[in-house]
Amino acid sequence: MRTFAFTLLLAVTTPGWCSWPAGPAFVHAPVNVTVSEGSHAFLPCRVANLGDRSVTWLRRRRLHIITAGLLTYSPDDRYRVLHPPDTDEWTLHIKRTRPGDAGWYECQVNSDPKITTPVLLVVRDKSLDDPFHMPEVASDNNNTQVRIEGAGERYIQQGSILAVNCTANHPSGGGPQAVVWYRGAARLDYDSPRGGIELQTEKAPQATMSRLRLSSVTPRDSGRYTCHPDTGGYASVLVHVQSDQPRAAVQQSGQNTAAPSPVAASASPLLLLLAVCLAHLPPPLCLSGGALASAF
């Protein structure tokens, strides 16, 4: 009996002899990853003591599963998970990043309870450096003629709505399936970080019209806007957003207001003086003033 009690006491007091194995846990890693548009992004995730659990990557905005274990479930072939053998690394690799890839991602372990860690991806937009940059789009028109209504350069007032209409004329039955809009090199859609973007497309047998609307524009919205049907061809307009309302209104209307010429400005007082002279003095006396008569 004493031997059993001594053995039990020894087991309880011996460190590590009767301890539960540690569960999965994240190894601390940076939560912000910043890359330039078009480059590769590597989102880190390290999990210690994973055991027989699995690691899943999700897009937080839509709760869309990107990868589970080593398998990729996203239809976008730019995604894959990097897991070197015998390591605790489960890195999400995104090739050729786009502005739409920016946002929060989650690395998740299906433990009980489930554990997650967030990673924020920031994609630097090329158009922030050059908002008037033209995107690289196909130049062949494939019998599609693309045009944007109105002048090729516009000046609008800050806080107003930017409305751009793009028309693609094409043979009957050969219209585009989609029309893509760009500001500079950045693609515009409902998920763009700017927000307040409205896109509408109307299709007819021989023409397709796409409408772009931006609400409450600011000078940061200045740039070159391009519409590009997927059948080829493109058209663009240069937009300047100004806070000087009178100047913007004049330049947007396309009217040039010129100042009165110096000759006309200087002649007006003389005409007035002559009129007064003719009204109050006899003509011989009025015209006797050499300086006044010589001016006319």
CSV table of C-alpha atoms in Angstrom, one decimal:
chain,number,residue,atom,x,y,z
A,1,MET,CA,0.0,0.0,0.0
A,2,ARG,CA,2.8,2.4,0.9
A,3,THR,CA,4.6,1.5,-2.4
A,4,PHE,CA,1.5,2.3,-4.4
A,5,ALA,CA,1.0,5.7,-2.6
A,6,PHE,CA,4.6,6.6,-3.2
A,7,THR,CA,4.4,5.7,-6.9
A,8,LEU,CA,1.2,7.8,-7.3
A,9,LEU,CA,2.8,10.7,-5.5
A,10,LEU,CA,5.9,10.5,-7.7
A,11,ALA,CA,3.8,10.5,-10.8
A,12,VAL,CA,1.8,13.5,-9.8
A,13,THR,CA,4.8,15.6,-8.7
A,14,THR,CA,7.1,14.7,-11.7
A,15,PRO,CA,7.0,17.5,-14.3
A,16,GLY,CA,5.7,16.3,-17.7
A,17,TRP,CA,4.9,12.8,-16.7
A,18,CYS,CA,1.1,13.3,-16.9
A,19,SER,CA,0.5,16.4,-19.0
A,20,TRP,CA,-1.9,16.9,-21.9
A,21,PRO,CA,-0.4,17.6,-25.3
A,22,ALA,CA,-0.5,21.2,-26.4
A,23,GLY,CA,-3.1,22.1,-29.0
A,24,PRO,CA,-2.6,24.1,-32.2
A,25,ALA,CA,-1.4,27.6,-31.8
A,26,PHE,CA,-0.3,30.4,-34.1
A,27,VAL,CA,3.2,31.6,-34.2
A,28,HIS,CA,3.2,35.4,-34.2
A,29,ALA,CA,3.7,36.9,-37.7
A,30,PRO,CA,3.1,40.4,-39.3
A,31,VAL,CA,-0.6,41.1,-39.9
A,32,ASN,CA,0.0,43.6,-42.7
A,33,VAL,CA,1.5,42.8,-46.0
A,34,THR,CA,2.0,45.5,-48.6
A,35,VAL,CA,2.9,44.8,-52.3
A,36,SER,CA,2.9,46.7,-55.5
A,37,GLU,CA,0.2,46.0,-58.1
A,38,GLY,CA,1.3,43.2,-60.4
A,39,SER,CA,3.9,41.7,-58.0
A,40,HIS,CA,3.6,38.5,-55.9
A,41,ALA,CA,2.1,38.5,-52.4
A,42,PHE,CA,3.0,36.1,-49.6
A,43,LEU,CA,0.6,36.0,-46.7
A,44,PRO,CA,2.3,34.3,-43.7
A,45,CYS,CA,0.7,31.8,-41.4
A,46,ARG,CA,2.6,29.5,-38.9
A,47,VAL,CA,0.9,27.0,-36.8
A,48,ALA,CA,2.6,25.1,-34.0
A,49,ASN,CA,1.4,21.7,-32.8
A,50,LEU,CA,-1.0,21.3,-35.7
A,51,GLY,CA,-1.2,17.5,-35.3
A,52,ASP,CA,-4.0,16.0,-37.4
A,53,ARG,CA,-5.8,19.3,-37.9
A,54,SER,CA,-5.9,21.2,-41.2
A,55,VAL,CA,-5.2,24.8,-42.2
A,56,THR,CA,-7.7,26.8,-44.3
A,57,TRP,CA,-7.3,30.2,-46.0
A,58,LEU,CA,-10.4,32.4,-46.5
A,59,ARG,CA,-11.3,35.8,-47.9
A,60,ARG,CA,-12.9,37.5,-45.0
A,61,ARG,CA,-15.2,39.8,-47.1
A,62,ARG,CA,-17.1,36.9,-48.7
A,63,LEU,CA,-16.1,34.1,-46.4
A,64,HIS,CA,-14.8,32.4,-49.6
A,65,ILE,CA,-12.6,29.4,-49.0
A,66,ILE,CA,-9.4,29.8,-51.0
A,67,THR,CA,-7.3,26.8,-49.9
A,68,ALA,CA,-7.8,23.9,-47.4
A,69,GLY,CA,-4.7,22.0,-46.6
A,70,LEU,CA,-2.6,21.7,-49.8
A,71,LEU,CA,-5.7,21.9,-52.0
A,72,THR,CA,-6.8,25.1,-53.8
A,73,TYR,CA,-10.6,25.6,-54.0
A,74,SER,CA,-10.6,29.0,-55.7
A,75,PRO,CA,-11.2,29.0,-59.5
A,76,ASP,CA,-8.5,31.7,-59.7
A,77,ASP,CA,-5.2,30.0,-60.6
A,78,ARG,CA,-3.2,32.8,-59.0
A,79,TYR,CA,-3.7,31.3,-55.6
A,80,ARG,CA,-1.8,28.5,-54.0
A,81,VAL,CA,-0.6,27.5,-50.5
A,82,LEU,CA,3.1,27.0,-49.8
A,83,HIS,CA,3.9,24.4,-47.1
A,84,PRO,CA,7.5,23.1,-47.1
A,85,PRO,CA,7.7,19.6,-45.7
A,86,ASP,CA,8.3,19.3,-41.9
A,87,THR,CA,7.6,22.9,-41.3
A,88,ASP,CA,4.8,24.8,-39.5
A,89,GLU,CA,4.5,27.3,-42.4
A,90,TRP,CA,1.2,27.6,-44.4
A,91,THR,CA,1.9,30.7,-46.6
A,92,LEU,CA,-0.8,31.9,-49.1
A,93,HIS,CA,0.8,32.9,-52.4
A,94,ILE,CA,-1.0,35.3,-54.7
A,95,LYS,CA,0.5,35.8,-58.1
A,96,ARG,CA,0.2,39.0,-60.1
A,97,THR,CA,-1.7,41.0,-57.5
A,98,ARG,CA,-4.5,43.3,-58.5
A,99,PRO,CA,-6.1,46.2,-56.5
A,100,GLY,CA,-9.2,44.0,-56.0
A,101,ASP,CA,-7.1,41.5,-54.1
A,102,ALA,CA,-6.6,44.0,-51.3
A,103,GLY,CA,-8.4,43.3,-48.0
A,104,TRP,CA,-8.5,41.0,-45.0
A,105,TYR,CA,-7.7,37.3,-45.2
A,106,GLU,CA,-8.0,34.7,-42.5
A,107,CYS,CA,-5.8,31.7,-41.7
A,108,GLN,CA,-8.0,29.2,-39.9
A,109,VAL,CA,-7.4,25.9,-38.0
A,110,ASN,CA,-10.3,23.5,-37.5
A,111,SER,CA,-9.4,22.8,-33.9
A,112,ASP,CA,-12.0,22.6,-31.1
A,113,PRO,CA,-12.5,25.5,-30.5
A,114,LYS,CA,-11.6,26.9,-34.0
A,115,ILE,CA,-8.8,29.4,-34.1
A,116,THR,CA,-8.1,32.1,-36.7
A,117,THR,CA,-5.6,34.8,-37.4
A,118,PRO,CA,-6.2,37.8,-39.7
A,119,VAL,CA,-3.8,39.1,-42.4
A,120,LEU,CA,-4.4,42.4,-44.2
A,121,LEU,CA,-3.1,42.7,-47.8
A,122,VAL,CA,-2.5,46.2,-49.1
A,123,VAL,CA,-1.9,46.5,-52.9
A,124,ARG,CA,-0.3,49.7,-54.0
A,125,ASP,CA,-2.2,51.1,-57.0
A,126,LYS,CA,0.0,52.3,-59.9
A,127,SER,CA,-2.6,55.0,-60.7
A,128,LEU,CA,-1.8,56.7,-57.4
A,129,ASP,CA,1.6,57.6,-58.7
A,130,ASP,CA,0.3,58.4,-62.2
A,131,PRO,CA,-3.5,58.9,-62.3
A,132,PHE,CA,-3.3,59.7,-66.1
A,133,HIS,CA,-1.6,56.5,-67.0
A,134,MET,CA,-3.2,54.5,-69.8
A,135,PRO,CA,-3.8,50.8,-69.0
A,136,GLU,CA,-2.3,48.2,-71.3
A,137,VAL,CA,-5.3,47.0,-73.3
A,138,ALA,CA,-5.6,45.2,-76.6
A,139,SER,CA,-5.4,47.6,-79.5
A,140,ASP,CA,-7.1,45.4,-82.1
A,141,ASN,CA,-10.8,46.4,-82.5
A,142,ASN,CA,-12.1,43.1,-83.9
A,143,ASN,CA,-14.7,45.1,-86.0
A,144,THR,CA,-15.7,46.9,-82.8
A,145,GLN,CA,-15.7,50.7,-82.8
A,146,VAL,CA,-15.5,52.2,-79.3
A,147,ARG,CA,-16.2,55.8,-78.5
A,148,ILE,CA,-17.0,57.9,-75.4
A,149,GLU,CA,-19.6,60.6,-75.7
A,150,GLY,CA,-18.6,64.2,-75.3
A,151,ALA,CA,-15.2,66.0,-75.3
A,152,GLY,CA,-12.0,64.1,-74.8
A,153,GLU,CA,-11.1,66.3,-71.8
A,154,ARG,CA,-13.5,67.4,-69.1
A,155,TYR,CA,-13.4,69.7,-66.1
A,156,ILE,CA,-16.0,69.0,-63.3
A,157,GLN,CA,-16.7,70.5,-59.9
A,158,GLN,CA,-15.7,68.8,-56.7
A,159,GLY,CA,-18.7,67.0,-55.0
A,160,SER,CA,-20.6,66.5,-58.3
A,161,ILE,CA,-21.3,63.2,-60.1
A,162,LEU,CA,-19.0,62.0,-62.9
A,163,ALA,CA,-21.0,60.4,-65.7
A,164,VAL,CA,-19.2,58.8,-68.6
A,165,ASN,CA,-21.0,56.9,-71.4
A,166,CYS,CA,-19.2,54.5,-73.6
A,167,THR,CA,-20.6,53.0,-76.8
A,168,ALA,CA,-19.3,50.0,-78.7
A,169,ASN,CA,-20.6,49.6,-82.2
A,170,HIS,CA,-20.3,46.1,-83.6
A,171,PRO,CA,-21.8,43.7,-86.2
A,172,SER,CA,-25.1,42.2,-85.3
A,173,GLY,CA,-24.6,39.3,-82.8
A,174,GLY,CA,-21.0,40.1,-82.3
A,175,GLY,CA,-21.2,42.3,-79.2
A,176,PRO,CA,-18.9,42.1,-76.1
A,177,GLN,CA,-19.8,40.1,-73.1
A,178,ALA,CA,-18.4,42.7,-70.8
A,179,VAL,CA,-17.0,46.2,-70.8
A,180,VAL,CA,-14.2,46.9,-68.4
A,181,TRP,CA,-13.5,50.4,-67.0
A,182,TYR,CA,-10.2,51.7,-65.8
A,183,ARG,CA,-9.0,54.9,-64.0
A,184,GLY,CA,-5.4,55.1,-65.0
A,185,ALA,CA,-4.1,51.5,-64.6
A,186,ALA,CA,-6.6,50.6,-61.9
A,187,ARG,CA,-9.7,48.6,-62.8
A,188,LEU,CA,-13.0,50.0,-61.6
A,189,ASP,CA,-15.8,47.8,-60.3
A,190,TYR,CA,-18.2,47.5,-57.3
A,191,ASP,CA,-15.4,46.1,-55.1
A,192,SER,CA,-13.0,49.0,-55.8
A,193,PRO,CA,-11.6,50.7,-52.6
A,194,ARG,CA,-12.9,54.0,-53.8
A,195,GLY,CA,-16.6,53.0,-53.4
A,196,GLY,CA,-19.6,54.9,-54.8
A,197,ILE,CA,-19.2,53.4,-58.2
A,198,GLU,CA,-22.1,52.5,-60.4
A,199,LEU,CA,-21.8,50.5,-63.7
A,200,GLN,CA,-24.7,49.8,-66.1
A,201,THR,CA,-24.6,48.0,-69.5
A,202,GLU,CA,-27.3,48.0,-72.1
A,203,LYS,CA,-27.0,45.7,-75.1
A,204,ALA,CA,-28.6,46.1,-78.6
A,205,PRO,CA,-28.2,44.1,-81.7
A,206,GLN,CA,-25.4,46.4,-83.1
A,207,ALA,CA,-24.4,48.5,-80.2
A,208,THR,CA,-23.5,48.0,-76.5
A,209,MET,CA,-23.6,51.0,-74.1
A,210,SER,CA,-21.8,51.0,-70.8
A,211,ARG,CA,-22.3,53.8,-68.2
A,212,LEU,CA,-19.9,54.7,-65.5
A,213,ARG,CA,-21.1,56.9,-62.5
A,214,LEU,CA,-18.9,58.1,-59.7
A,215,SER,CA,-20.6,60.0,-56.8
A,216,SER,CA,-19.2,62.9,-54.8
A,217,VAL,CA,-15.9,63.2,-56.8
A,218,THR,CA,-12.8,64.8,-55.3
A,219,PRO,CA,-9.5,65.9,-56.9
A,220,ARG,CA,-8.2,62.4,-56.2
A,221,ASP,CA,-10.7,61.2,-58.9
A,222,SER,CA,-8.9,63.1,-61.6
A,223,GLY,CA,-7.3,61.0,-64.2
A,224,ARG,CA,-7.8,59.2,-67.5
A,225,TYR,CA,-10.9,57.0,-67.6
A,226,THR,CA,-10.9,54.2,-70.2
A,227,CYS,CA,-13.6,51.7,-71.3
A,228,HIS,CA,-12.5,48.5,-72.9
A,229,PRO,CA,-14.9,45.9,-74.3
A,230,ASP,CA,-13.6,42.3,-74.2
A,231,THR,CA,-14.0,42.1,-78.0
A,232,GLY,CA,-11.1,44.6,-78.4
A,233,GLY,CA,-10.7,48.3,-78.8
A,234,TYR,CA,-10.9,51.1,-76.2
A,235,ALA,CA,-11.8,54.8,-75.7
A,236,SER,CA,-10.8,57.2,-73.0
A,237,VAL,CA,-11.5,60.6,-71.6
A,238,LEU,CA,-9.3,62.9,-69.4
A,239,VAL,CA,-11.1,64.2,-66.3
A,240,HIS,CA,-10.0,67.0,-64.1
A,241,VAL,CA,-11.9,67.5,-60.8
A,242,GLN,CA,-11.6,71.1,-59.5
A,243,SER,CA,-12.6,73.0,-56.4
A,244,ASP,CA,-12.7,76.3,-58.3
A,245,GLN,CA,-16.4,76.3,-59.4
A,246,PRO,CA,-16.4,79.3,-61.8
A,247,ARG,CA,-13.3,78.1,-63.7
A,248,ALA,CA,-14.5,74.6,-63.8
A,249,ALA,CA,-17.9,75.6,-65.1
A,250,VAL,CA,-16.4,77.8,-67.9
A,251,GLN,CA,-13.9,75.1,-69.0
A,252,GLN,CA,-16.5,72.3,-68.9
A,253,SER,CA,-18.9,74.3,-71.1
A,254,GLY,CA,-16.1,74.7,-73.7
A,255,GLN,CA,-16.5,78.5,-73.9
A,256,ASN,CA,-13.5,80.7,-73.8
A,257,THR,CA,-14.1,84.1,-72.2
A,258,ALA,CA,-11.6,86.7,-73.4
A,259,ALA,CA,-11.0,90.0,-71.6
A,260,PRO,CA,-11.9,93.2,-73.5
A,261,SER,CA,-9.1,94.4,-75.8
A,262,PRO,CA,-7.0,97.4,-74.6
A,263,VAL,CA,-8.2,99.4,-77.7
A,264,ALA,CA,-11.8,98.8,-76.9
A,265,ALA,CA,-11.3,99.6,-73.2
A,266,SER,CA,-9.6,102.8,-73.9
A,267,ALA,CA,-12.0,103.9,-76.6
A,268,SER,CA,-15.1,103.6,-74.5
A,269,PRO,CA,-14.4,106.8,-72.3
A,270,LEU,CA,-13.6,108.8,-75.5
A,271,LEU,CA,-16.9,107.7,-77.1
A,272,LEU,CA,-18.8,108.8,-74.0
A,273,LEU,CA,-17.0,112.2,-74.0
A,274,LEU,CA,-17.8,112.8,-77.6
A,275,ALA,CA,-21.4,112.0,-77.0
A,276,VAL,CA,-21.6,114.5,-74.2
A,277,CYS,CA,-19.8,117.1,-76.3
A,278,LEU,CA,-22.2,116.8,-79.2
A,279,ALA,CA,-25.2,117.0,-77.0
A,280,HIS,CA,-24.2,120.2,-75.1
A,281,LEU,CA,-21.9,122.2,-77.5
A,282,PRO,CA,-22.3,123.4,-81.0
A,283,PRO,CA,-20.5,121.2,-83.5
A,284,PRO,CA,-17.8,123.7,-84.5
A,285,LEU,CA,-16.7,124.2,-80.9
A,286,CYS,CA,-16.9,120.5,-80.1
A,287,LEU,CA,-14.8,119.5,-83.0
A,288,SER,CA,-12.3,122.3,-82.5
A,289,GLY,CA,-10.5,120.3,-79.8
A,290,GLY,CA,-7.6,118.9,-81.6
A,291,ALA,CA,-6.9,116.0,-79.3
A,292,LEU,CA,-10.5,114.9,-79.2
A,293,ALA,CA,-11.0,115.1,-82.9
A,294,SER,CA,-7.7,113.3,-83.7
A,295,ALA,CA,-8.7,110.4,-81.6
A,296,PHE,CA,-11.5,109.6,-84.1
